[in-house]
Amino acid sequence: MINKRLNIKELKCQLCVIGGGISGICAAVAAAREGISVVLVHDRPVLGGNASSEIRMSIGGARDMRWREGGLMEEIFLENAAHNPYSRYPLWDIVLYDFIKREPNIKLLLNCTCTDAECSGDTVVSVDCWMMPSQTWYKIRAGHFADCSGDSILAPLTGALYTSGREGKAVFGEENAVDSSDAYTMGNSILMQLEHTEYPESFTEPDWAEHFSADSEPLKHWTRDHSFGDGFSTNFWWMERGGTKDTIGDADEIRDSLLSLALGVYGHIKNDHADKCSDLTINWLGALPGKRESRRYRGAYTLTASDITADRSYPDTIAYGGWPMDNHDPRGFDNDGPGNVCYQVPIPYSIPLRCLYSANVANLWFAGRNISVSHEALTSTRVSATCALLGQAVGEAAAFALRENVLPRDFTTDIVENIKRTLMLRDAYIPGGHIAHADVMNGAVISGGGENPEYAAHGDIRGADGGAWKASAGDALTYTLPEKRYIHTLEIYFDSDFERTTCTDRPWMGGSIMNVHSPVQTYRMSLPRTLADSFEVTTPEGFKSSAAGNIYRHVSVKIECEASSVTFRLIKTTGEQTINIYCAELT
């Protein structure tokens, strides 16, 4: 018999993450930084999923920029601002690649597709993956698995409970749900980016492309505006189809239809709007559709639209959302009416940990657009920056589960509180949350220059209550302890200008991190002028650590010694004379 698997490699790790989109990246990095060995499997040549150079969907999140997502998502933004200021997609690919490759606890497998899984009872034991370029089969054994694939590939492979389609009103009592449940979903989109040239350029669409005129009904609706007048731009999200089909099983057919649609729309723009668009050309056209919806896992809890609009809180809240319930018609472009309908949500609203692990597979986590939510709730939770928070939460929670040797369904209140505190320490804000002080802070006396140094000790990493230590170059903050104590770290949270007013002259463009619009507009993104560029941390016992050229909002300074006091001194800012320092926490 011929052995069809000549090249087989076995890998062992503590956590295997399937899917290298934004949620998978954050899950892998969060766990790895807690000392967990991670294998990250991604079926594309570049990381980023819907936000990658292959698809180029914008990274959306909380619509109120004051509630922009922190943690690993903000870290990625700041690195991109520092190393890719003109938002070039080839460099964006490298920023994400470097974000993973520099983590020693992560083994990255690109161009690698998960094809099978082995279970023992209700526990996943291993997955099989095929790497096409090297023609290699990988068998990956792990203690826990996180499905961040978007399409929930591990659901059919493990027997995990999942659903798809739209629930009717009677299922969850959601006001805006359809009357009766159906299999329809939001569709897929192929994007393109146009740019102006120095000369007119003609275009004739191929015979297989669709043909449109100024009288074509779908193109008349304002949600599909393509006028390009007076500086107008779009990212062609409305070139959408597939919601009335199976967005997984019919993916090839949907892609072909979208390519036909995209070239037809471009031909219409060039030929029916020649007065404004004769100098436009295609800078980039996607070959891979971006998906909004397919399978959704069933977890220990299912978040609904009613939960969101009621602004419910949960004892296990570990993330938040803030994108509107942005519901796309399953007919997509072929609907003559609006391409989408938005319903406002509280900002931020809470998302519980119970939405992120399987109801029936003991060691299976998930993060991204496949979490345990209703269709109506998914219309808000699906966007990439929210998915980043979900991924970071899964990485931290899985690390706790592995260290404590406990399954997520058996998490105690104490474990959940420790996960929440760790997420806050890692700059992932939880609605209403303040960092609970470690014992080393008991009895500490705070003193310092600047304005309101006492605010640095209030445990609020975002200054949500309006409080911050306002410091200028030369100002210092000192924690004096009642006696010498062993100190692990000083965690510092600067102001990275979530509203982006000091990063660019086009803050609204900075909201999406990358330039996804057409026509392509060149603008420069800089680091916020509100950060600390240089600072030092000292103790009377001789410890000293200094930093220069800092680009991060959250900085962790390892001290790892006994000290009677700790002093932080600001040496230089990134631009502003006075900056906000929201929190400085000893651990």
XYZ file of C-alpha atoms in Angstrom:
587
model
C 0.000 0.000 0.000
C 1.257 3.482 -0.854
C 1.946 5.696 2.162
C 0.289 8.975 1.249
C 1.738 10.796 4.240
C 5.482 10.496 3.724
C 6.400 13.660 5.593
C 4.799 13.644 9.046
C 5.899 15.748 12.003
C 4.566 15.678 15.550
C 4.443 18.760 17.724
C 3.498 19.025 21.383
C 2.426 22.212 23.105
C 0.200 23.422 25.889
C -2.116 25.514 23.684
C -2.822 25.075 19.981
C -4.444 28.088 18.313
C -6.152 27.512 14.965
C -6.398 30.720 12.946
C -3.981 33.645 12.684
C -6.409 36.509 12.298
C -6.397 39.334 14.832
C -8.129 37.205 17.501
C -5.748 34.267 16.973
C -2.699 36.520 17.091
C -3.840 38.013 20.394
C -4.755 34.624 21.894
C -1.368 33.174 20.994
C 0.655 36.151 22.258
C -1.314 36.508 25.504
C -0.775 32.853 26.396
C 2.858 32.827 25.281
C 3.720 35.808 27.454
C 2.359 33.885 30.437
C 4.937 31.164 29.748
C 2.615 28.818 27.843
C 3.992 26.912 24.839
C 1.839 27.712 21.801
C 1.510 26.426 18.249
C -0.304 28.911 15.994
C -1.735 27.382 12.808
C -2.844 29.669 9.976
C -4.005 28.615 6.526
C -2.775 31.710 4.683
C 0.746 32.986 3.838
C 0.245 36.175 5.872
C -1.312 36.878 9.243
C -4.260 39.136 10.001
C -7.315 37.319 8.628
C -9.912 39.833 7.456
C -7.481 42.646 8.330
C -4.600 41.162 6.300
C -3.164 42.495 3.051
C -5.108 39.750 1.244
C -8.555 40.997 2.334
C -8.107 44.541 3.771
C -11.215 44.954 5.868
C -10.936 47.780 8.360
C -10.237 47.042 12.015
C -13.434 48.251 13.645
C -14.267 48.366 17.329
C -16.016 50.619 19.823
C -17.396 53.548 17.835
C -16.728 56.008 20.640
C -12.983 56.458 20.237
C -12.601 57.229 23.927
C -13.305 53.509 24.385
C -10.848 52.353 21.767
C -9.529 48.874 22.541
C -6.290 48.740 24.542
C -4.142 45.752 25.378
C -2.539 43.846 22.520
C -4.677 45.637 19.930
C -3.278 49.008 20.968
C 0.216 47.548 21.094
C -0.162 46.465 17.459
C -1.438 49.925 16.484
C 1.508 51.670 18.134
C 4.043 49.344 16.512
C 2.447 49.958 13.133
C 2.524 53.726 13.710
C 6.211 53.511 14.612
C 7.351 51.153 11.853
C 4.775 51.664 9.079
C 3.737 55.333 9.284
C 2.366 55.480 5.721
C 0.204 52.370 6.193
C 1.821 50.235 3.488
C 0.282 46.781 3.423
C 3.571 44.881 2.782
C 4.935 46.457 5.968
C 1.689 45.723 7.823
C 2.243 42.036 7.023
C 5.722 42.304 8.545
C 4.454 44.129 11.651
C 2.048 41.235 12.360
C 4.625 38.584 11.452
C 7.188 40.144 13.781
C 4.571 40.410 16.540
C 4.389 36.593 16.518
C 7.952 35.623 15.563
C 9.631 37.476 18.408
C 7.693 35.456 20.998
C 9.955 32.507 21.925
C 7.034 30.415 23.172
C 5.166 30.466 19.831
C 5.706 28.043 16.949
C 4.092 29.548 13.834
C 2.817 27.372 10.980
C 1.722 29.410 7.953
C 0.012 27.958 4.864
C -1.179 25.209 7.181
C -4.768 23.945 7.192
C -6.456 22.024 10.002
C -8.062 18.913 8.462
C -8.926 16.587 11.331
C -9.092 16.239 15.106
C -8.830 13.369 17.553
C -10.918 13.359 20.703
C -11.034 11.189 23.792
C -14.455 11.478 25.332
C -15.245 15.191 25.587
C -11.607 16.278 25.272
C -9.639 17.227 22.163
C -6.348 15.313 22.093
C -4.750 16.398 18.813
C -5.341 17.999 15.428
C -3.963 17.084 12.015
C -2.816 19.904 9.748
C -1.548 19.985 6.158
C 1.159 22.443 5.091
C 0.973 22.667 1.314
C 4.302 24.395 0.418
C 6.385 21.798 2.286
C 3.923 18.940 1.657
C 4.082 18.141 5.361
C 1.483 16.700 7.705
C 1.570 17.945 11.290
C -0.002 16.170 14.213
C -0.269 18.683 17.034
C -0.972 17.440 20.547
C -2.004 20.019 23.137
C -3.661 20.379 26.497
C -6.068 23.050 25.257
C -7.206 24.232 21.827
C -8.469 27.638 20.715
C -10.444 27.930 17.488
C -9.893 31.416 16.108
C -10.498 30.342 12.514
C -13.694 32.351 12.056
C -15.323 29.383 10.355
C -15.174 27.214 13.527
C -13.312 24.404 11.779
C -12.971 22.422 15.013
C -16.742 22.329 15.559
C -17.557 19.626 12.960
C -14.233 17.892 13.632
C -14.789 17.520 17.394
C -18.560 17.362 17.721
C -18.661 20.721 19.490
C -22.100 22.292 19.530
C -22.558 25.088 17.018
C -25.199 26.904 15.032
C -25.517 29.130 11.984
C -28.108 31.355 10.415
C -30.563 33.775 11.979
C -32.690 33.050 15.031
C -36.327 34.074 14.899
C -37.834 36.487 17.413
C -39.214 33.698 19.597
C -35.798 32.117 20.232
C -34.217 34.903 22.305
C -36.925 37.570 22.281
C -34.773 39.956 20.241
C -36.705 42.970 19.004
C -34.989 43.257 15.611
C -34.670 39.544 14.831
C -36.423 38.015 11.820
C -39.884 36.585 12.420
C -38.847 32.967 11.806
C -35.444 31.295 12.062
C -33.635 30.650 8.770
C -30.224 29.611 7.428
C -29.341 33.040 6.023
C -26.260 34.942 7.156
C -24.453 38.152 6.353
C -22.493 37.767 3.135
C -18.874 37.968 1.983
C -17.129 40.896 0.324
C -14.243 41.226 -2.097
C -12.600 44.610 -1.737
C -10.624 46.742 -4.136
C -8.601 49.909 -3.805
C -8.449 52.553 -6.504
C -5.918 55.334 -6.974
C -5.588 58.429 -9.108
C -3.068 58.400 -11.953
C -1.482 61.296 -13.816
C -3.348 60.467 -17.002
C -6.720 59.071 -18.116
C -6.970 55.304 -18.267
C -9.671 53.298 -20.015
C -11.117 49.975 -18.891
C -13.278 47.345 -20.549
C -14.610 44.665 -18.248
C -14.217 41.041 -19.399
C -17.190 39.231 -20.911
C -17.796 37.221 -17.731
C -18.019 40.336 -15.584
C -21.367 41.904 -14.754
C -22.439 45.046 -16.540
C -24.062 48.009 -14.824
C -25.466 51.317 -15.887
C -26.463 54.457 -14.060
C -29.976 52.993 -13.869
C -28.921 49.818 -12.024
C -31.063 49.834 -8.883
C -28.540 48.515 -6.297
C -26.034 51.205 -7.275
C -28.575 53.953 -6.688
C -28.882 53.366 -2.943
C -26.924 55.793 -0.782
C -25.235 52.984 1.168
C -23.415 52.106 -2.063
C -22.236 55.619 -2.809
C -19.412 55.638 -5.389
C -19.577 59.260 -6.493
C -15.933 60.108 -5.726
C -16.781 63.784 -5.764
C -15.397 66.384 -3.339
C -12.878 64.033 -1.802
C -15.406 61.258 -1.143
C -13.984 57.788 -0.520
C -15.321 54.300 0.122
C -13.891 50.883 0.871
C -16.428 48.941 -1.219
C -17.723 46.914 1.750
C -21.065 46.932 -0.074
C -19.815 44.616 -2.823
C -21.319 41.776 -0.808
C -22.874 38.419 -1.702
C -23.388 34.911 -0.371
C -25.656 35.411 2.596
C -28.417 33.340 0.996
C -25.925 30.542 0.333
C -23.479 28.591 2.529
C -20.574 31.008 3.063
C -18.282 28.019 3.714
C -19.531 25.284 1.373
C -20.272 27.673 -1.493
C -17.142 29.790 -0.990
C -15.735 29.250 -4.494
C -19.020 30.103 -6.191
C -19.402 33.203 -4.000
C -15.840 34.325 -4.785
C -16.417 34.005 -8.538
C -19.614 36.000 -8.261
C -17.863 38.696 -6.239
C -15.008 39.006 -8.747
C -17.574 39.400 -11.512
C -19.347 42.030 -9.418
C -16.153 43.921 -8.540
C -14.994 44.255 -12.129
C -18.508 45.217 -13.191
C -18.647 47.967 -10.565
C -15.197 49.192 -11.614
C -16.253 49.225 -15.262
C -19.344 51.244 -14.325
C -17.241 53.725 -12.344
C -14.789 54.178 -15.208
C -17.272 54.368 -18.049
C -20.420 55.893 -16.536
C -18.595 58.381 -14.297
C -15.791 59.235 -16.703
C -16.079 62.932 -15.900
C -14.786 62.304 -12.367
C -13.101 58.914 -12.635
C -11.188 58.790 -15.913
C -7.888 58.965 -14.017
C -8.785 56.244 -11.526
C -7.167 52.814 -11.772
C -7.140 49.645 -9.707
C -4.292 49.758 -7.211
C -5.313 46.411 -5.687
C -8.117 43.882 -6.113
C -8.685 41.128 -3.569
C -8.808 37.493 -4.653
C -9.951 36.272 -1.247
C -13.361 37.331 0.098
C -13.733 38.540 3.638
C -16.397 36.694 5.619
C -18.736 38.258 8.111
C -20.564 35.182 9.316
C -20.613 31.382 9.159
C -20.653 28.936 12.100
C -21.034 30.134 15.689
C -20.111 27.924 18.642
C -22.473 27.257 21.502
C -20.762 28.076 24.741
C -21.749 28.006 28.385
C -23.618 31.253 27.701
C -25.057 32.779 24.524
C -24.904 36.560 24.343
C -27.975 38.095 22.713
C -28.998 41.466 21.367
C -31.260 41.833 24.404
C -28.229 41.390 26.671
C -26.378 44.098 24.763
C -29.164 46.678 24.668
C -29.952 46.084 28.364
C -26.263 46.760 29.127
C -26.101 43.659 31.329
C -23.067 43.029 33.507
C -21.683 39.616 34.432
C -19.455 38.270 37.197
C -17.180 36.861 34.483
C -17.022 39.900 32.170
C -13.657 39.719 30.400
C -14.098 41.919 27.317
C -16.348 44.558 25.829
C -17.909 45.638 22.568
C -19.021 48.956 21.151
C -19.649 48.565 17.419
C -23.302 49.087 16.450
C -25.443 46.054 15.725
C -24.538 46.376 12.057
C -26.830 43.901 10.311
C -26.237 43.235 6.612
C -29.034 42.000 4.377
C -28.298 38.378 3.293
C -28.967 39.380 -0.325
C -26.092 41.824 -0.106
C -25.572 43.808 -3.285
C -28.611 42.176 -4.904
C -30.916 43.895 -2.439
C -32.194 47.157 -3.926
C -32.584 48.582 -0.426
C -29.866 49.426 2.109
C -26.814 47.223 2.308
C -26.935 47.311 6.095
C -29.025 48.600 8.999
C -27.391 49.757 12.239
C -28.814 49.769 15.778
C -26.929 51.638 18.481
C -25.488 49.858 21.511
C -24.228 50.941 24.941
C -20.518 51.739 24.793
C -18.910 49.765 26.248
C -21.129 46.698 26.767
C -19.917 43.582 28.561
C -19.015 40.168 27.126
C -18.711 37.228 29.566
C -16.028 34.550 29.577
C -18.717 31.870 29.278
C -19.220 32.894 25.635
C -15.645 31.825 24.852
C -15.547 28.114 25.693
C -17.507 25.146 24.412
C -20.657 23.906 26.106
C -19.730 20.277 25.486
C -16.008 19.967 24.575
C -14.040 20.384 27.768
C -10.797 21.967 26.528
C -12.012 23.935 23.522
C -11.922 27.742 23.465
C -12.880 30.144 20.699
C -12.414 33.813 19.895
C -13.406 36.009 16.993
C -16.625 36.098 14.993
C -17.387 32.488 15.988
C -18.088 33.006 19.701
C -21.322 32.000 21.424
C -23.681 34.774 20.398
C -26.973 35.071 18.581
C -26.972 36.298 15.000
C -28.227 39.707 16.123
C -25.473 40.045 18.735
C -22.880 38.853 16.215
C -23.613 41.884 14.059
C -21.779 43.881 16.738
C -19.237 41.465 18.260
C -17.762 40.356 14.915
C -15.489 43.348 14.242
C -11.722 42.881 14.484
C -10.810 45.137 17.417
C -13.497 43.500 19.567
C -12.168 40.130 18.394
C -8.711 41.209 19.565
C -10.045 41.659 23.115
C -11.734 38.250 22.908
C -8.500 36.647 21.715
C -6.453 38.210 24.498
C -9.040 37.015 27.033
C -8.915 33.456 25.681
C -5.115 33.440 25.798
C -5.057 34.590 29.424
C -7.889 32.261 30.493
C -6.334 29.245 28.777
C -3.020 30.027 30.496
C -4.775 29.989 33.889
C -6.536 26.735 33.027
C -3.268 25.083 32.046
C -1.338 26.341 35.072
C -4.090 25.435 37.534
C -4.936 22.179 35.726
C -8.613 23.032 35.698
C -11.188 23.098 32.899
C -12.991 26.349 32.097
C -16.364 24.905 33.136
C -14.865 24.338 36.609
C -13.426 27.835 37.054
C -14.002 29.173 40.548
C -14.858 32.762 41.359
C -11.268 33.279 42.515
C -9.842 32.033 39.210
C -12.161 34.287 37.217
C -11.177 37.275 39.351
C -7.486 36.450 38.834
C -8.036 36.267 35.069
C -9.799 39.628 35.113
C -7.039 41.223 37.180
C -4.357 39.829 34.877
C -6.175 41.134 31.817
C -6.342 44.571 33.419
C -2.638 44.409 34.295
C -1.974 43.579 30.627
C -3.931 46.712 29.615
C -7.118 44.929 28.494
C -9.779 47.110 30.064
C -12.877 45.520 31.596
C -15.962 47.767 31.922
C -16.083 49.352 35.352
C -12.855 47.655 36.344
C -9.965 48.869 38.442
C -6.841 46.852 39.158
C -7.033 45.261 42.587
C -3.836 46.211 44.416
C -1.297 43.538 45.224
C -0.246 43.123 48.863
C 2.992 44.969 48.132
C 0.951 48.184 47.769
C -0.585 47.946 51.255
C 0.336 50.983 53.311
C 2.335 52.589 50.500
C 2.610 56.382 50.654
C 2.649 58.185 47.326
C 4.381 61.475 46.660
C 5.578 63.339 43.611
C 5.639 66.383 41.397
C 3.263 67.373 38.662
C -0.483 67.488 39.189
C -2.514 64.901 41.120
C 0.192 62.223 41.612
C -2.219 60.359 43.897
C -4.291 59.402 40.835
C -1.504 57.057 39.748
C -2.488 54.734 42.588
C -6.221 54.457 41.847
C -5.933 51.343 39.663
C -7.739 52.899 36.680
C -5.686 52.098 33.583
C -7.668 54.367 31.239
C -8.538 57.388 33.358
C -12.176 56.576 32.676
C -13.203 58.510 35.772
C -11.281 61.549 34.541
C -8.301 60.991 36.819
C -4.656 60.979 35.763
C -1.295 62.050 37.108
C -0.295 64.974 34.893
C 3.477 65.022 34.575
C 6.139 66.922 32.689
C 9.779 66.098 32.003
C 11.641 65.879 35.301
C 8.587 65.044 37.426
C 8.867 61.974 39.626
C 6.471 59.673 41.455
C 7.564 57.719 44.544
C 5.901 54.844 46.388
C 7.320 54.637 49.922
C 6.605 51.289 51.614
C 6.193 50.654 55.373
C 9.127 48.231 55.215
C 11.276 46.514 52.630
C 9.189 44.274 50.387
C 9.914 42.067 47.412
C 8.702 43.800 44.266
C 8.230 41.982 40.976
C 7.262 44.741 38.562
C 6.118 48.303 38.146
C 3.245 48.390 35.643
C 2.809 51.809 34.023
C -0.076 52.969 31.812
C 0.512 56.040 29.659
C -1.900 57.979 27.450
C -1.708 56.787 23.826
C -4.322 59.290 22.631
C -7.227 56.967 21.874
C -8.911 59.782 19.943
C -5.813 59.991 17.683
C -5.756 63.784 17.565
C -1.960 63.904 18.014
C -1.156 60.996 15.677
C -2.336 62.369 12.345
C -4.184 65.264 10.777
C -6.896 62.768 9.797
C -8.011 61.093 13.042
C -10.941 59.391 11.351
C -8.511 57.604 9.012
C -6.395 56.509 11.942
C -9.427 54.783 13.370
C -8.963 51.836 11.033
C -5.175 51.508 11.590
C -4.624 50.773 7.883
C -5.713 52.825 4.870
C -8.553 50.741 3.432
C -10.232 53.515 1.435
C -10.529 54.354 -2.260
C -9.162 56.404 -3.788
C -6.027 55.555 -1.807
C -5.120 58.590 0.258
C -1.561 58.985 1.446
C -1.356 60.271 4.977
C 1.202 59.871 7.702
C 0.521 58.243 11.035
C 2.945 59.142 13.811
C 3.298 57.983 17.359
C 1.024 59.898 19.735
C 2.673 62.954 21.242
C 1.154 61.957 24.595
C 3.480 59.067 25.483
C 6.574 58.920 27.665
C 9.595 58.615 25.386
C 12.210 58.291 28.142
C 11.992 57.476 31.842
C 13.797 55.722 34.669
C 12.796 53.583 37.649
C 15.012 53.444 40.741
C 15.090 52.201 44.342
C 17.278 53.359 47.258
C 18.806 49.870 47.333
C 20.525 50.441 43.981
C 18.074 49.118 41.405
C 17.911 51.237 38.265
C 16.158 50.700 34.952
C 15.963 53.285 32.204
C 14.137 53.379 28.886
C 14.488 55.612 25.839
C 12.509 55.606 22.613
C 9.443 54.053 24.208
C 6.504 53.561 21.817
C 4.077 51.721 24.107
C 1.071 52.678 26.209
C 1.645 49.904 28.760
C 5.158 49.265 30.028
C 6.130 46.584 32.539
C 9.415 47.273 34.358
C 10.888 44.157 35.987
C 12.341 44.943 39.407
C 12.575 41.508 41.086
C 14.238 42.626 44.321
C 13.491 43.919 47.800
C 13.050 47.659 48.141
C 11.838 50.231 50.642
C 10.557 52.566 47.928
C 10.254 52.836 44.154
C 10.593 56.030 42.121
C 9.471 56.608 38.539
C 10.933 59.702 36.854
C 9.713 61.070 33.524
C 12.656 62.251 31.416
C 11.116 63.076 28.047
C 7.708 62.907 26.365
C 6.996 62.104 22.712
C 5.876 65.666 22.099
C 3.434 67.215 24.556
C 4.829 69.263 27.395
C 2.527 67.603 29.943
C 1.162 64.072 29.591
C -1.309 61.884 31.423
C -0.044 58.867 33.317
C -3.142 56.930 34.227
C -1.753 54.320 36.554
C 1.472 53.052 38.112
C 0.993 49.731 39.890
C 3.486 47.715 41.959
C 3.142 43.939 41.821
